[in-house]
Short mmCIF file of C-alpha atoms and ligand atoms in Angstrom, two decimals:
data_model
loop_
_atom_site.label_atom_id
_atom_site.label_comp_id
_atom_site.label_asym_id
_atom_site.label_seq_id
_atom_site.Cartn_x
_atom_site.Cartn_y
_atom_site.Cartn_z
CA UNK A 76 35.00 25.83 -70.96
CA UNK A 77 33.84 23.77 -68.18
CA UNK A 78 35.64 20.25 -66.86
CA UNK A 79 32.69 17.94 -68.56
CA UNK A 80 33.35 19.72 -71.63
CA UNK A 81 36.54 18.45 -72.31
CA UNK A 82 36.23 15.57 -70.70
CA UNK A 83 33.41 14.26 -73.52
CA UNK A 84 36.68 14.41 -76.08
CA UNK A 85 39.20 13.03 -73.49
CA UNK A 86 38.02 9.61 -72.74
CA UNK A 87 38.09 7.71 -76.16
CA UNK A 88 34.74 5.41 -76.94
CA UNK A 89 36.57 2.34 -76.13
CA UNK A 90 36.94 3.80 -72.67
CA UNK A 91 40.18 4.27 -72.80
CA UNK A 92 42.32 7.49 -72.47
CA UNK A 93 42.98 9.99 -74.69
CA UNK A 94 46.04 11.52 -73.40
CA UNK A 95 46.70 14.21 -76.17
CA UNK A 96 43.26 15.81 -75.45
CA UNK A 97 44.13 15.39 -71.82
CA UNK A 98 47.16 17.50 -72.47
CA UNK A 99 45.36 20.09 -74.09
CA UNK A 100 43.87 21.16 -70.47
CA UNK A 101 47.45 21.83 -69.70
CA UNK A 102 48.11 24.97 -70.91
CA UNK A 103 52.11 24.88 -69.40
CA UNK A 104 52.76 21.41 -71.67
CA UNK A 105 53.34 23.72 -74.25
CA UNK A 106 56.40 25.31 -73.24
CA UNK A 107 59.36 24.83 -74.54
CA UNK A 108 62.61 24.99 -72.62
CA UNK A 109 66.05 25.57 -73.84
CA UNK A 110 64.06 25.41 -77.59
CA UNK A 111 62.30 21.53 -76.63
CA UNK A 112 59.41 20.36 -75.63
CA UNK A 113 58.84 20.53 -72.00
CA UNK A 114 59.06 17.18 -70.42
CA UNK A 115 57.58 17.77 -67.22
CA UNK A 116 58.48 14.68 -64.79
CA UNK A 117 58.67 16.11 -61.42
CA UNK A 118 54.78 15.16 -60.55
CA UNK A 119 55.43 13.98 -57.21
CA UNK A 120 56.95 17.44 -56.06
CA UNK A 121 54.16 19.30 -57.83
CA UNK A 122 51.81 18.49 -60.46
CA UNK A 123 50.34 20.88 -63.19
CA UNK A 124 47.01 22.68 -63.23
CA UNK A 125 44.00 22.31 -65.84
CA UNK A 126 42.67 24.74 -67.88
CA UNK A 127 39.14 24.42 -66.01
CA UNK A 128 40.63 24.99 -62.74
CA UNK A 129 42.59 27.93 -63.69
CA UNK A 130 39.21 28.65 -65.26
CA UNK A 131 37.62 28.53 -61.78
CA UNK A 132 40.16 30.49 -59.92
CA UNK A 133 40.00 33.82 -62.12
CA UNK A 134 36.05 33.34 -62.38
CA UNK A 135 36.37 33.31 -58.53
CA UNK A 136 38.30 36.44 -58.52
CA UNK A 137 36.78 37.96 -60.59
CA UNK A 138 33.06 37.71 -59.25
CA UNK A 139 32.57 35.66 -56.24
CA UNK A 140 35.57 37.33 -53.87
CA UNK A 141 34.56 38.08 -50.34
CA UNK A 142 35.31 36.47 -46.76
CA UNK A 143 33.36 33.76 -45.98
CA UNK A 144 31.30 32.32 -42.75
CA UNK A 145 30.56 36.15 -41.70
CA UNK A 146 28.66 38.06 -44.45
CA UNK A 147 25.13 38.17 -44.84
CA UNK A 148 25.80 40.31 -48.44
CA UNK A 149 25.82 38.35 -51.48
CA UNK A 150 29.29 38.17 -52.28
CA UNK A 151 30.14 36.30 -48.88
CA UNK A 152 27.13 34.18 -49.15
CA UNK A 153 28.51 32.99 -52.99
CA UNK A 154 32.07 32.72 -51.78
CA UNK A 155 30.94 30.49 -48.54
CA UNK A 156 28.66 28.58 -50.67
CA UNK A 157 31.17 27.29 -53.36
CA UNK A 158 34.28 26.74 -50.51
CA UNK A 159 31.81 24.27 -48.52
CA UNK A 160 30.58 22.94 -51.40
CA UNK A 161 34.39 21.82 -52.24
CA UNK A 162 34.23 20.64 -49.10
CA UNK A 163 31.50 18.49 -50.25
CA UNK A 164 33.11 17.52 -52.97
CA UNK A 165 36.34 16.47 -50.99
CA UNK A 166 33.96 14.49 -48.55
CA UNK A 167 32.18 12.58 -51.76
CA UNK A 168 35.79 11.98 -53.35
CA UNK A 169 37.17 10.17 -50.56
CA UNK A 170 34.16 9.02 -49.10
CA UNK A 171 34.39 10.30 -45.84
CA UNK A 172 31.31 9.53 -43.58
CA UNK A 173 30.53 13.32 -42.69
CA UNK A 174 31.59 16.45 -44.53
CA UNK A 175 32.49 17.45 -40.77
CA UNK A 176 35.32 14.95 -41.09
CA UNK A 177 37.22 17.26 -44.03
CA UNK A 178 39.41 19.96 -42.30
CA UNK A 179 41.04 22.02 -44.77
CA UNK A 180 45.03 22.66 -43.77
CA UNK A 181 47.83 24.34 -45.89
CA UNK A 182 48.70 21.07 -47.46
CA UNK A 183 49.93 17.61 -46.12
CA UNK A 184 52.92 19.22 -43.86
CA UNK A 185 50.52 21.46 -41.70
CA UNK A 186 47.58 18.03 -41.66
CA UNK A 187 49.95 16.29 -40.58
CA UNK A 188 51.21 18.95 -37.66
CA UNK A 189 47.99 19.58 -37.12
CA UNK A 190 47.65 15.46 -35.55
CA UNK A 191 50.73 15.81 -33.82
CA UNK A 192 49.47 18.90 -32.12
CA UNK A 193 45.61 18.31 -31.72
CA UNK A 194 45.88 14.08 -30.93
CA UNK A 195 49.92 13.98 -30.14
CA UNK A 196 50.03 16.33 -27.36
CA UNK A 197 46.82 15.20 -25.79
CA UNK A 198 47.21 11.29 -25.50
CA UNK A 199 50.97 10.87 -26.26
CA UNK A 200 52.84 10.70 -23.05
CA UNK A 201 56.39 9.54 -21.22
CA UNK A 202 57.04 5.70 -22.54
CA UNK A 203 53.94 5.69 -25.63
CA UNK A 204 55.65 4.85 -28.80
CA UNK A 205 54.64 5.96 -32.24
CA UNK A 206 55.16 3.42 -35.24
CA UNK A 207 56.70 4.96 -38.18
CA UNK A 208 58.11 3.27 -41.07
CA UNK A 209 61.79 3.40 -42.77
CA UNK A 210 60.03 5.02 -45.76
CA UNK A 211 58.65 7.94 -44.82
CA UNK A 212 58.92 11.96 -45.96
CA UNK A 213 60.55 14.13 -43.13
CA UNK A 214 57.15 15.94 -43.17
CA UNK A 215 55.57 12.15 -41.29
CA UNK A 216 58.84 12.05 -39.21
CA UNK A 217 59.98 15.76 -37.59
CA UNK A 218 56.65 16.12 -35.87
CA UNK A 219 56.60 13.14 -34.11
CA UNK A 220 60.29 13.76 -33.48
CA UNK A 221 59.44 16.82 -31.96
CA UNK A 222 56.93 14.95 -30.06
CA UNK A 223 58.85 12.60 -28.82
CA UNK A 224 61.06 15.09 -26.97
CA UNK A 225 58.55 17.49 -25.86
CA UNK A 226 56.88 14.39 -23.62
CA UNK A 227 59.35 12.04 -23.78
CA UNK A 228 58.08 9.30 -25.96
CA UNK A 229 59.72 6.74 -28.27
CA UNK A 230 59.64 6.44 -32.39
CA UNK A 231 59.82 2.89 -33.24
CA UNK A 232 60.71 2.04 -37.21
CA UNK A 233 59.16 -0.74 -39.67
CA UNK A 234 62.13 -1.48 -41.78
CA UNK A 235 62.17 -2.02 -45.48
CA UNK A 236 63.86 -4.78 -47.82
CA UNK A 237 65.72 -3.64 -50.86
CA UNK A 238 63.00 -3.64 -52.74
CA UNK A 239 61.46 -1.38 -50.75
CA UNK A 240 59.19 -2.98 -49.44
CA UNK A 241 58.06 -2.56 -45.79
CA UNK A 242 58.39 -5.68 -43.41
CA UNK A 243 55.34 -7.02 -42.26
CA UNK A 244 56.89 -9.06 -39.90
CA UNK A 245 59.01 -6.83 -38.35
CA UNK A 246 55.60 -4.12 -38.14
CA UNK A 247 53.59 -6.97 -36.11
CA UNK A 248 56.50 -7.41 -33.67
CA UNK A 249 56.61 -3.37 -32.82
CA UNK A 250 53.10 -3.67 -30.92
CA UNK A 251 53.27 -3.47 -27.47
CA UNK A 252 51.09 -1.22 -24.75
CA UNK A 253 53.07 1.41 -24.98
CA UNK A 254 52.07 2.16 -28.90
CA UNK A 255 49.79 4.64 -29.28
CA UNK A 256 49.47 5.45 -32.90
CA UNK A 257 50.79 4.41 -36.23
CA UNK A 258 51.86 6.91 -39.05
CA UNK A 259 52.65 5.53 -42.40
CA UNK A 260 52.82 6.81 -45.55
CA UNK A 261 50.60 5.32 -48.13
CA UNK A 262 52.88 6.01 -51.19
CA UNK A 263 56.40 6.29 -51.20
CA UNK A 264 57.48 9.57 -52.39
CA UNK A 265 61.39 8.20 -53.13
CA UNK A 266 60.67 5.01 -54.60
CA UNK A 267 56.67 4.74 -55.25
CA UNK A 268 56.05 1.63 -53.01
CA UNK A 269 52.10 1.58 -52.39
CA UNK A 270 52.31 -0.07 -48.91
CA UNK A 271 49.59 -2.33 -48.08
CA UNK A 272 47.77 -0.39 -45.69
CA UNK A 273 44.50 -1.50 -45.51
CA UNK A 274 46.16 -4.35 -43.78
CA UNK A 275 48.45 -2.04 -41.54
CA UNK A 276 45.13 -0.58 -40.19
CA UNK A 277 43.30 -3.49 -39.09
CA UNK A 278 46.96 -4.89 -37.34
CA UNK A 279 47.05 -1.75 -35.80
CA UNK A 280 43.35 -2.14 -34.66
CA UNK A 281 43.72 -5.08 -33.43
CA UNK A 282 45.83 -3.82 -30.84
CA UNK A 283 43.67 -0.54 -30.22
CA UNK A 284 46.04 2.10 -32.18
CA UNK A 285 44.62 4.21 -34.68
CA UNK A 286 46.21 4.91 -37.69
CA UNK A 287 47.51 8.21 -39.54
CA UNK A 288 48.16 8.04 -43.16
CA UNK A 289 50.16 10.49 -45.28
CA UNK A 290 48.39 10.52 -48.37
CA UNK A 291 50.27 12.78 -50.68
CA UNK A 292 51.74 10.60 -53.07
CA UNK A 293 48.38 8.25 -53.15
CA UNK A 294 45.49 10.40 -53.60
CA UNK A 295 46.70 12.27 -56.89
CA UNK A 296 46.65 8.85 -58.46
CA UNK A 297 44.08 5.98 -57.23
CA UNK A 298 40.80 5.96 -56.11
CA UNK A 299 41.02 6.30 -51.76
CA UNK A 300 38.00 5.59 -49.82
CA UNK A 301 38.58 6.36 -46.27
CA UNK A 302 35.92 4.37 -45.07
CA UNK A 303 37.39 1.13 -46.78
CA UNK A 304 40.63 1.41 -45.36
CA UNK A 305 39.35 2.27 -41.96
CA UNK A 306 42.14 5.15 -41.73
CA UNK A 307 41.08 7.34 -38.48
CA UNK A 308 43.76 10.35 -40.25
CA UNK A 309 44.51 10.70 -43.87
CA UNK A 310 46.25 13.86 -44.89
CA UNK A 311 47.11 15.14 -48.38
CA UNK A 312 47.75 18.01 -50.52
CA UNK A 313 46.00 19.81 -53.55
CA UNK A 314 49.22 20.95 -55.66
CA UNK A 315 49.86 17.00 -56.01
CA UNK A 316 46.59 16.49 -57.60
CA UNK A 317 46.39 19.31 -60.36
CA UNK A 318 45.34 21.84 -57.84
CA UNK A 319 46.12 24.99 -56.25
CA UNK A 320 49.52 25.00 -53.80
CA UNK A 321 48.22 26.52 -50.15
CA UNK A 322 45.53 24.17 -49.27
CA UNK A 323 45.66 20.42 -48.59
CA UNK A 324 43.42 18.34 -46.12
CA UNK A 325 42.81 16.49 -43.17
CA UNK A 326 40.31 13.51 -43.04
CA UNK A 327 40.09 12.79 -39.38
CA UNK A 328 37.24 9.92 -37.99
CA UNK A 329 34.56 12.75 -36.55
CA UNK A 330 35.01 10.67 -32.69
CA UNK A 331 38.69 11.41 -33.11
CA UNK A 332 38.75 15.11 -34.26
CA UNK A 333 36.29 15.79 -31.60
CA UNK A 334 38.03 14.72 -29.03
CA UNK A 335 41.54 17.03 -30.24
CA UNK A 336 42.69 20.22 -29.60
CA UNK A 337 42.57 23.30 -32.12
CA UNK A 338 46.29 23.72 -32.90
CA UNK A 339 46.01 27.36 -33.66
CA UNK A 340 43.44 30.14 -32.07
CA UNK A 341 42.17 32.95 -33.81
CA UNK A 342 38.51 33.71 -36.11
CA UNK A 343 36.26 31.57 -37.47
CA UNK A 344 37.26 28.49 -34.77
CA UNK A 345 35.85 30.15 -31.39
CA UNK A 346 31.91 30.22 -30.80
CA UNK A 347 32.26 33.11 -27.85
CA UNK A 348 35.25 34.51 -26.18
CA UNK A 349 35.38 36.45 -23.27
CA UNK A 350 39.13 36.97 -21.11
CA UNK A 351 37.75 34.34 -18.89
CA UNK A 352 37.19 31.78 -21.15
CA UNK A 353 36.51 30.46 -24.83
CA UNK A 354 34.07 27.75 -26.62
CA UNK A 355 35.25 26.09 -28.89
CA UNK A 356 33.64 25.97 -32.42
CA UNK A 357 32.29 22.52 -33.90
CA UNK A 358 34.43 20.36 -36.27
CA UNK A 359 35.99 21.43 -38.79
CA UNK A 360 36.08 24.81 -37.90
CA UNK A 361 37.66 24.24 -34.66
CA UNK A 362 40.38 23.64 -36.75
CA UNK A 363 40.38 26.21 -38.99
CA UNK A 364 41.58 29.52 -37.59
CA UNK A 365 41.67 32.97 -39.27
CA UNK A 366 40.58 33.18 -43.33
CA UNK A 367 41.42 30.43 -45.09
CA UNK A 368 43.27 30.42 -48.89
CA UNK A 369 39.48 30.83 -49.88
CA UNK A 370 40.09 30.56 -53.65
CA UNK A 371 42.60 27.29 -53.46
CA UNK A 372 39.50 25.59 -51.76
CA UNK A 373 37.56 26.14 -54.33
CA UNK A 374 40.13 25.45 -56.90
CA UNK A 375 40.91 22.27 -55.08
CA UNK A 376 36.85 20.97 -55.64
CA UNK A 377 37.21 22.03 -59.24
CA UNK A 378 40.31 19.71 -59.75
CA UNK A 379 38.21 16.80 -57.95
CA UNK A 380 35.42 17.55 -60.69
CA UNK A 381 38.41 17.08 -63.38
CA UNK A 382 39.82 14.01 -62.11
CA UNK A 383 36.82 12.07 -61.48
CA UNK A 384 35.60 13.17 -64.47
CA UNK A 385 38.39 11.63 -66.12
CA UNK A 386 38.17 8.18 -63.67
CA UNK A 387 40.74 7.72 -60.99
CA UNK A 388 40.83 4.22 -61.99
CA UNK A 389 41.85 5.04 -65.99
CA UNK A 390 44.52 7.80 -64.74
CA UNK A 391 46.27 4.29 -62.19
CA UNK A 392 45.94 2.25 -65.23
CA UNK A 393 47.66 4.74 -67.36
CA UNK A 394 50.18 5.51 -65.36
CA UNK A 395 51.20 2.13 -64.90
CA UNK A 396 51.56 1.68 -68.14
CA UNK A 397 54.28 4.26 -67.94
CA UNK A 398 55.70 2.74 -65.22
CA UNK A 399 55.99 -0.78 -66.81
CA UNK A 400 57.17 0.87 -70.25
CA UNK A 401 60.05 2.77 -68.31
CA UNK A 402 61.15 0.24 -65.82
CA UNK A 403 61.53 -2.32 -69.10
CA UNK A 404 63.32 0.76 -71.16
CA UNK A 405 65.54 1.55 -68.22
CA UNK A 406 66.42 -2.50 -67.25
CA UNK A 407 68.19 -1.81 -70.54
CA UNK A 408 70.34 0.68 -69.68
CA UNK A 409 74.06 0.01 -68.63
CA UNK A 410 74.77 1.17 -65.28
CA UNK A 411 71.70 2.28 -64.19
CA UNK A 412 70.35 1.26 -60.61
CA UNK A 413 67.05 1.66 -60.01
CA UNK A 414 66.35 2.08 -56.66
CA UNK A 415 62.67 0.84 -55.40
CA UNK A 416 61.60 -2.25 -57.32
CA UNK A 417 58.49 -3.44 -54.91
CA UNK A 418 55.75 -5.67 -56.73
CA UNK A 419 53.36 -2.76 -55.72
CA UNK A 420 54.14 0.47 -57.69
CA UNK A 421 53.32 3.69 -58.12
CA UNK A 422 54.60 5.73 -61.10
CA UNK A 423 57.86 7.08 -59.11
CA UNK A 424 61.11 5.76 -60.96
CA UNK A 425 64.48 6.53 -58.98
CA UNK A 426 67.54 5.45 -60.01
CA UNK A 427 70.97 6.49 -59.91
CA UNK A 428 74.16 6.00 -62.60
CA UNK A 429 77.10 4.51 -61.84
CA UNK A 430 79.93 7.33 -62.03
CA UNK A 431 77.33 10.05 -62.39
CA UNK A 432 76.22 11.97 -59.42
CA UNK A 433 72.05 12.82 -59.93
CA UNK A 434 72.28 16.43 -60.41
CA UNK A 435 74.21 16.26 -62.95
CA UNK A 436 72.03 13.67 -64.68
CA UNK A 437 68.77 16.42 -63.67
CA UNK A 438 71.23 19.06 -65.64
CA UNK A 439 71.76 17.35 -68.53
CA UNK A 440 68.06 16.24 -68.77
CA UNK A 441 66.90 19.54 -68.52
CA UNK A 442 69.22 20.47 -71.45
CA UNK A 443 66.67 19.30 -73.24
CA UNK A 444 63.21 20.06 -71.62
CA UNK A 445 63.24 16.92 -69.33
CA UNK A 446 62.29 17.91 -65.73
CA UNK A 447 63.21 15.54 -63.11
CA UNK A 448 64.07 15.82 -59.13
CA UNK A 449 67.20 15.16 -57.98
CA UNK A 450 68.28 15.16 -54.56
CA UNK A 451 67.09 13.01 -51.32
CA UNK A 452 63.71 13.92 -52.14
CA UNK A 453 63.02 15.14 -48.13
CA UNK A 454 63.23 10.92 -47.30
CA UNK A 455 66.98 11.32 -46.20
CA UNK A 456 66.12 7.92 -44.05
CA UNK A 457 65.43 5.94 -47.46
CA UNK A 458 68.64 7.23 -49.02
CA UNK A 459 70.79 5.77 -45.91
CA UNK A 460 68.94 2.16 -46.08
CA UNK A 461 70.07 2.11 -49.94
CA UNK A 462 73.13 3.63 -49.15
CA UNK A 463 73.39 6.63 -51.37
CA UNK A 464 73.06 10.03 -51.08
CA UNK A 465 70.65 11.08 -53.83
CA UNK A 466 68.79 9.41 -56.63
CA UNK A 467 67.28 11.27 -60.02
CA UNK A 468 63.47 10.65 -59.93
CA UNK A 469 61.03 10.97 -62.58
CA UNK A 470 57.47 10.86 -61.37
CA UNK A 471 54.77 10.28 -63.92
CA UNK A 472 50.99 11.77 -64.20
CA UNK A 473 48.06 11.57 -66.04
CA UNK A 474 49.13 13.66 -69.40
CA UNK A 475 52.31 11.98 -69.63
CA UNK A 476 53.39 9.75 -72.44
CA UNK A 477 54.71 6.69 -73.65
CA UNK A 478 57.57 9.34 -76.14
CA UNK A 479 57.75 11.79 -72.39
CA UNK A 480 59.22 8.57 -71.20
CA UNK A 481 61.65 7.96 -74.43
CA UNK A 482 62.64 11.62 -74.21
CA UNK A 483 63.89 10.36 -70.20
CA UNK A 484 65.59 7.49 -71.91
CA UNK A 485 67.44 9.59 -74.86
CA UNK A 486 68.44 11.55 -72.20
CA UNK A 487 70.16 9.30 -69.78
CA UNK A 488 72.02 7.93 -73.21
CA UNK A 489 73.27 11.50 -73.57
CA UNK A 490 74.15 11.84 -69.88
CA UNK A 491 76.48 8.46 -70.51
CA UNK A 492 78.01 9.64 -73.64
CA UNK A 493 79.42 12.91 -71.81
CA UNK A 494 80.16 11.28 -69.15
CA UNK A 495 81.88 7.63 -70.97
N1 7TS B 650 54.43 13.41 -47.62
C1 7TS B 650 54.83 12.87 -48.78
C2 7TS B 650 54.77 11.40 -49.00
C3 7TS B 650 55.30 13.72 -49.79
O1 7TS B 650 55.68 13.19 -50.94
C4 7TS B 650 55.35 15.11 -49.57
C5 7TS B 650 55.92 16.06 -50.59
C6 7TS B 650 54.88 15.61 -48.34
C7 7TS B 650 54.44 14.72 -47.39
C8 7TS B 650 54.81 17.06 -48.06
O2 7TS B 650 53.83 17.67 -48.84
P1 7TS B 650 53.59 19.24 -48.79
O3 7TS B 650 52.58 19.49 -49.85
O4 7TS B 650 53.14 19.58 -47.44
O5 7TS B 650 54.94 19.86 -49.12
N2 7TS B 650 56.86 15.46 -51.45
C9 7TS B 650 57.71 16.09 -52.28
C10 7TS B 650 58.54 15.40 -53.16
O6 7TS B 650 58.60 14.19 -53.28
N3 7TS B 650 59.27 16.29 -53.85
O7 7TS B 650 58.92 17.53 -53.44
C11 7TS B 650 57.95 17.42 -52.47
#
């Protein structure tokens, strides 16, 4: 079965989405746990995997397996054909300029390492400051910690209201000519803010500071064209998106990337090396030392032929329809706090419950099937500007429904009757 296949069946005639045939690509959805239904809300740590890409992975192990970028036999030939040909098909989906301009990393953690490394080190000195903002994962903050002590710059912080929203005001003020980049996070993970960041970008441009954006919570879910926002760094992950864990990617402007550093040395990123000296090979492969997780590259263009096939722009409007139907069901609730109500949402719903500590609301959920994350969700800065220590999260995705989301509800009504 091939993505277009199913995809004939999954988007009704109206246009609209059918989400049970969607569901059907998800072989895992049909699990039960402790004898229910899986509810699988945990999207935003990792999201599940279609039929057609598991499809693609076992038909690439089991006839297309060799190295790539080094064989003239057939095998390496087919393999390096279909992993550049993803990264064709990453290029297309985000429309990046240049296929040149699509490094393929671990995930978002090592893209974004990889600009701390390859642009930090290089043209981040003593005094520069680095704009982050008050929302960010620890994977967008620990680099540019580390950064920051290695040369002995300065993080400066865009706070948030309690909505969650990010402070324009307070971001224009930060400028001065000691800031050398900006590194934001598109969507937030802990709340699901979608910060405005075309507009970020051309502030920051204004002032001559290009821009780094951590793209794991947005890309899974909306249409991103790099090009548009004028990004010169946007980093994400496959897993996030219906793909394979082990790769992610780094857009970088082709000007920019060219000018960096290769983080790590090894094959495949050299063009000669002798013990006096080494070239360098061209973008992206300066980047891309030793043999990459072959098969999760080309799993990762498969799961870009699913989604588009599907529309990024019908998987956002479902999934603010969840978002809308559970932020109503839960303003219901007695108790409950949600934490992250900015006018610009992405399907993340936090909340905490008075008298309840969140993993014990994540135990009772998953009682019956209902998988949520409960902790500080790796944003331990968000939790201290709220003032709590943890929130329960249920993150939404393209096969979940409108009863997933009255399963959450049923639950949190259990959770309150055990706990009065
Ligand atoms: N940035 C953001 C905004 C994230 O949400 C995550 C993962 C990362 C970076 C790191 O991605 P990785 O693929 O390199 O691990 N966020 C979460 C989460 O919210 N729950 O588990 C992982």
């Amino acid at each position: 079965m091939n993505a277009s296949s199913s995809v004939l069946h999954a988007i009704k005639p109206d246009g609209a989405f059918d989400v049970e045939r969607i569901r059907a690509d998800f072989p895992i959805l049909k699990l039960k746990v402790n004898g229910k239904p899986l509810v699988y809300l945990d999207n935003a740590a990792s999201s599940q995997m279609p039929q057609q890409v598991i499809d693609r992975l076992v038909r690439y192990q089991t006839a297309e397996h060799a190295n790539i970028h080094r064989g003239v036999h057939y095998l390496s030939e087919t393999a390096t054909a279909a992993y550049e040909g993803a990264r064709v098909k990453v290029q297309r989906f985000i429309n990046a300029k240049e296929a040149r301009e699509v490094i393929y990393t671990r995930g978002t953690t090592d893209s974004l390492n990889l600009v701390m490394h390859g642009y930090g080190r290089a043209f981040i000195g003593a005094g520069d400051e680095i704009i982050v903002s008050q929302l960010e994962h620890h994977s967008n903050i620990v680099p540019w910690q580390m950064l920051c002590e290695e040369k002995g710059a300065k993080l400066r912080v865009i706070p948030c209201n309690d909505a969650g929203e990010l402070l324009l005001d307070e971001y224009r003020k930060l400028f001065n000519s000691h800031t050398r980049l900006v590194a934001v996070t598109h969507v937030s993970n802990a709340l699901g803010t979608i910060n405005p960041v075309k507009d970020m970008i051309a502030t920051a441009h204004e002032h001559g500071v290009p821009v780094l954006l951590d793209g794991a919570q947005a890309i899974p879910h909306m249409k991103v064209d790099v090009q548009d926002l004028d990004c010169d760094f946007y980093a994400f992950s496959a897993h996030k998106m219906c793909g394979p864990t082990g790769i992610g990617i780094l857009y970088g402007k082709a000007a920019l990337l060219e000018k960096m550093k290769p983080f790590e040395g090894g094959g495949d990123m050299i063009l000669s090396v002798t013990f006096e000296k080494t070239t360098y090979n061209v973008i992206p492969h300066k980047f891309e030392a030793g043999t990459p997780p072959i098969a999760a590259g080309i799993g990762l263009g498969e799961t870009i032929d699913y989604l588009e096939s599907l529309g990024m722009d019908r998987i956002a409007e479902h999934e603010h329809n969840l978002i809308v139907y559970a932020t109503e069901a839960f303003k219901e609730l007695k108790d409950v706090r949600i934490v992250g109500t900015a006018r610009e949402k992405a399907g993340v719903l936090s909340f905490t419950m008075k008298g309840v500590h969140p993993h014990d609301v994540g135990t009772i959920l998953n009682e019956d099937g209902v998988a949520v994350r409960t902790g500080h969700h790796c944003a331990q800065p968000v939790m201290q500007r709220f003032g709590i220590p943890a929130t329960a999260r249920a993150s939404f995705y393209l096969y979940n429904t409108m009863s997933e989301v009255d399963a959450l509800v049923a639950g949190i009504h259990k959770v309150r009757k055990i706990f009065g």
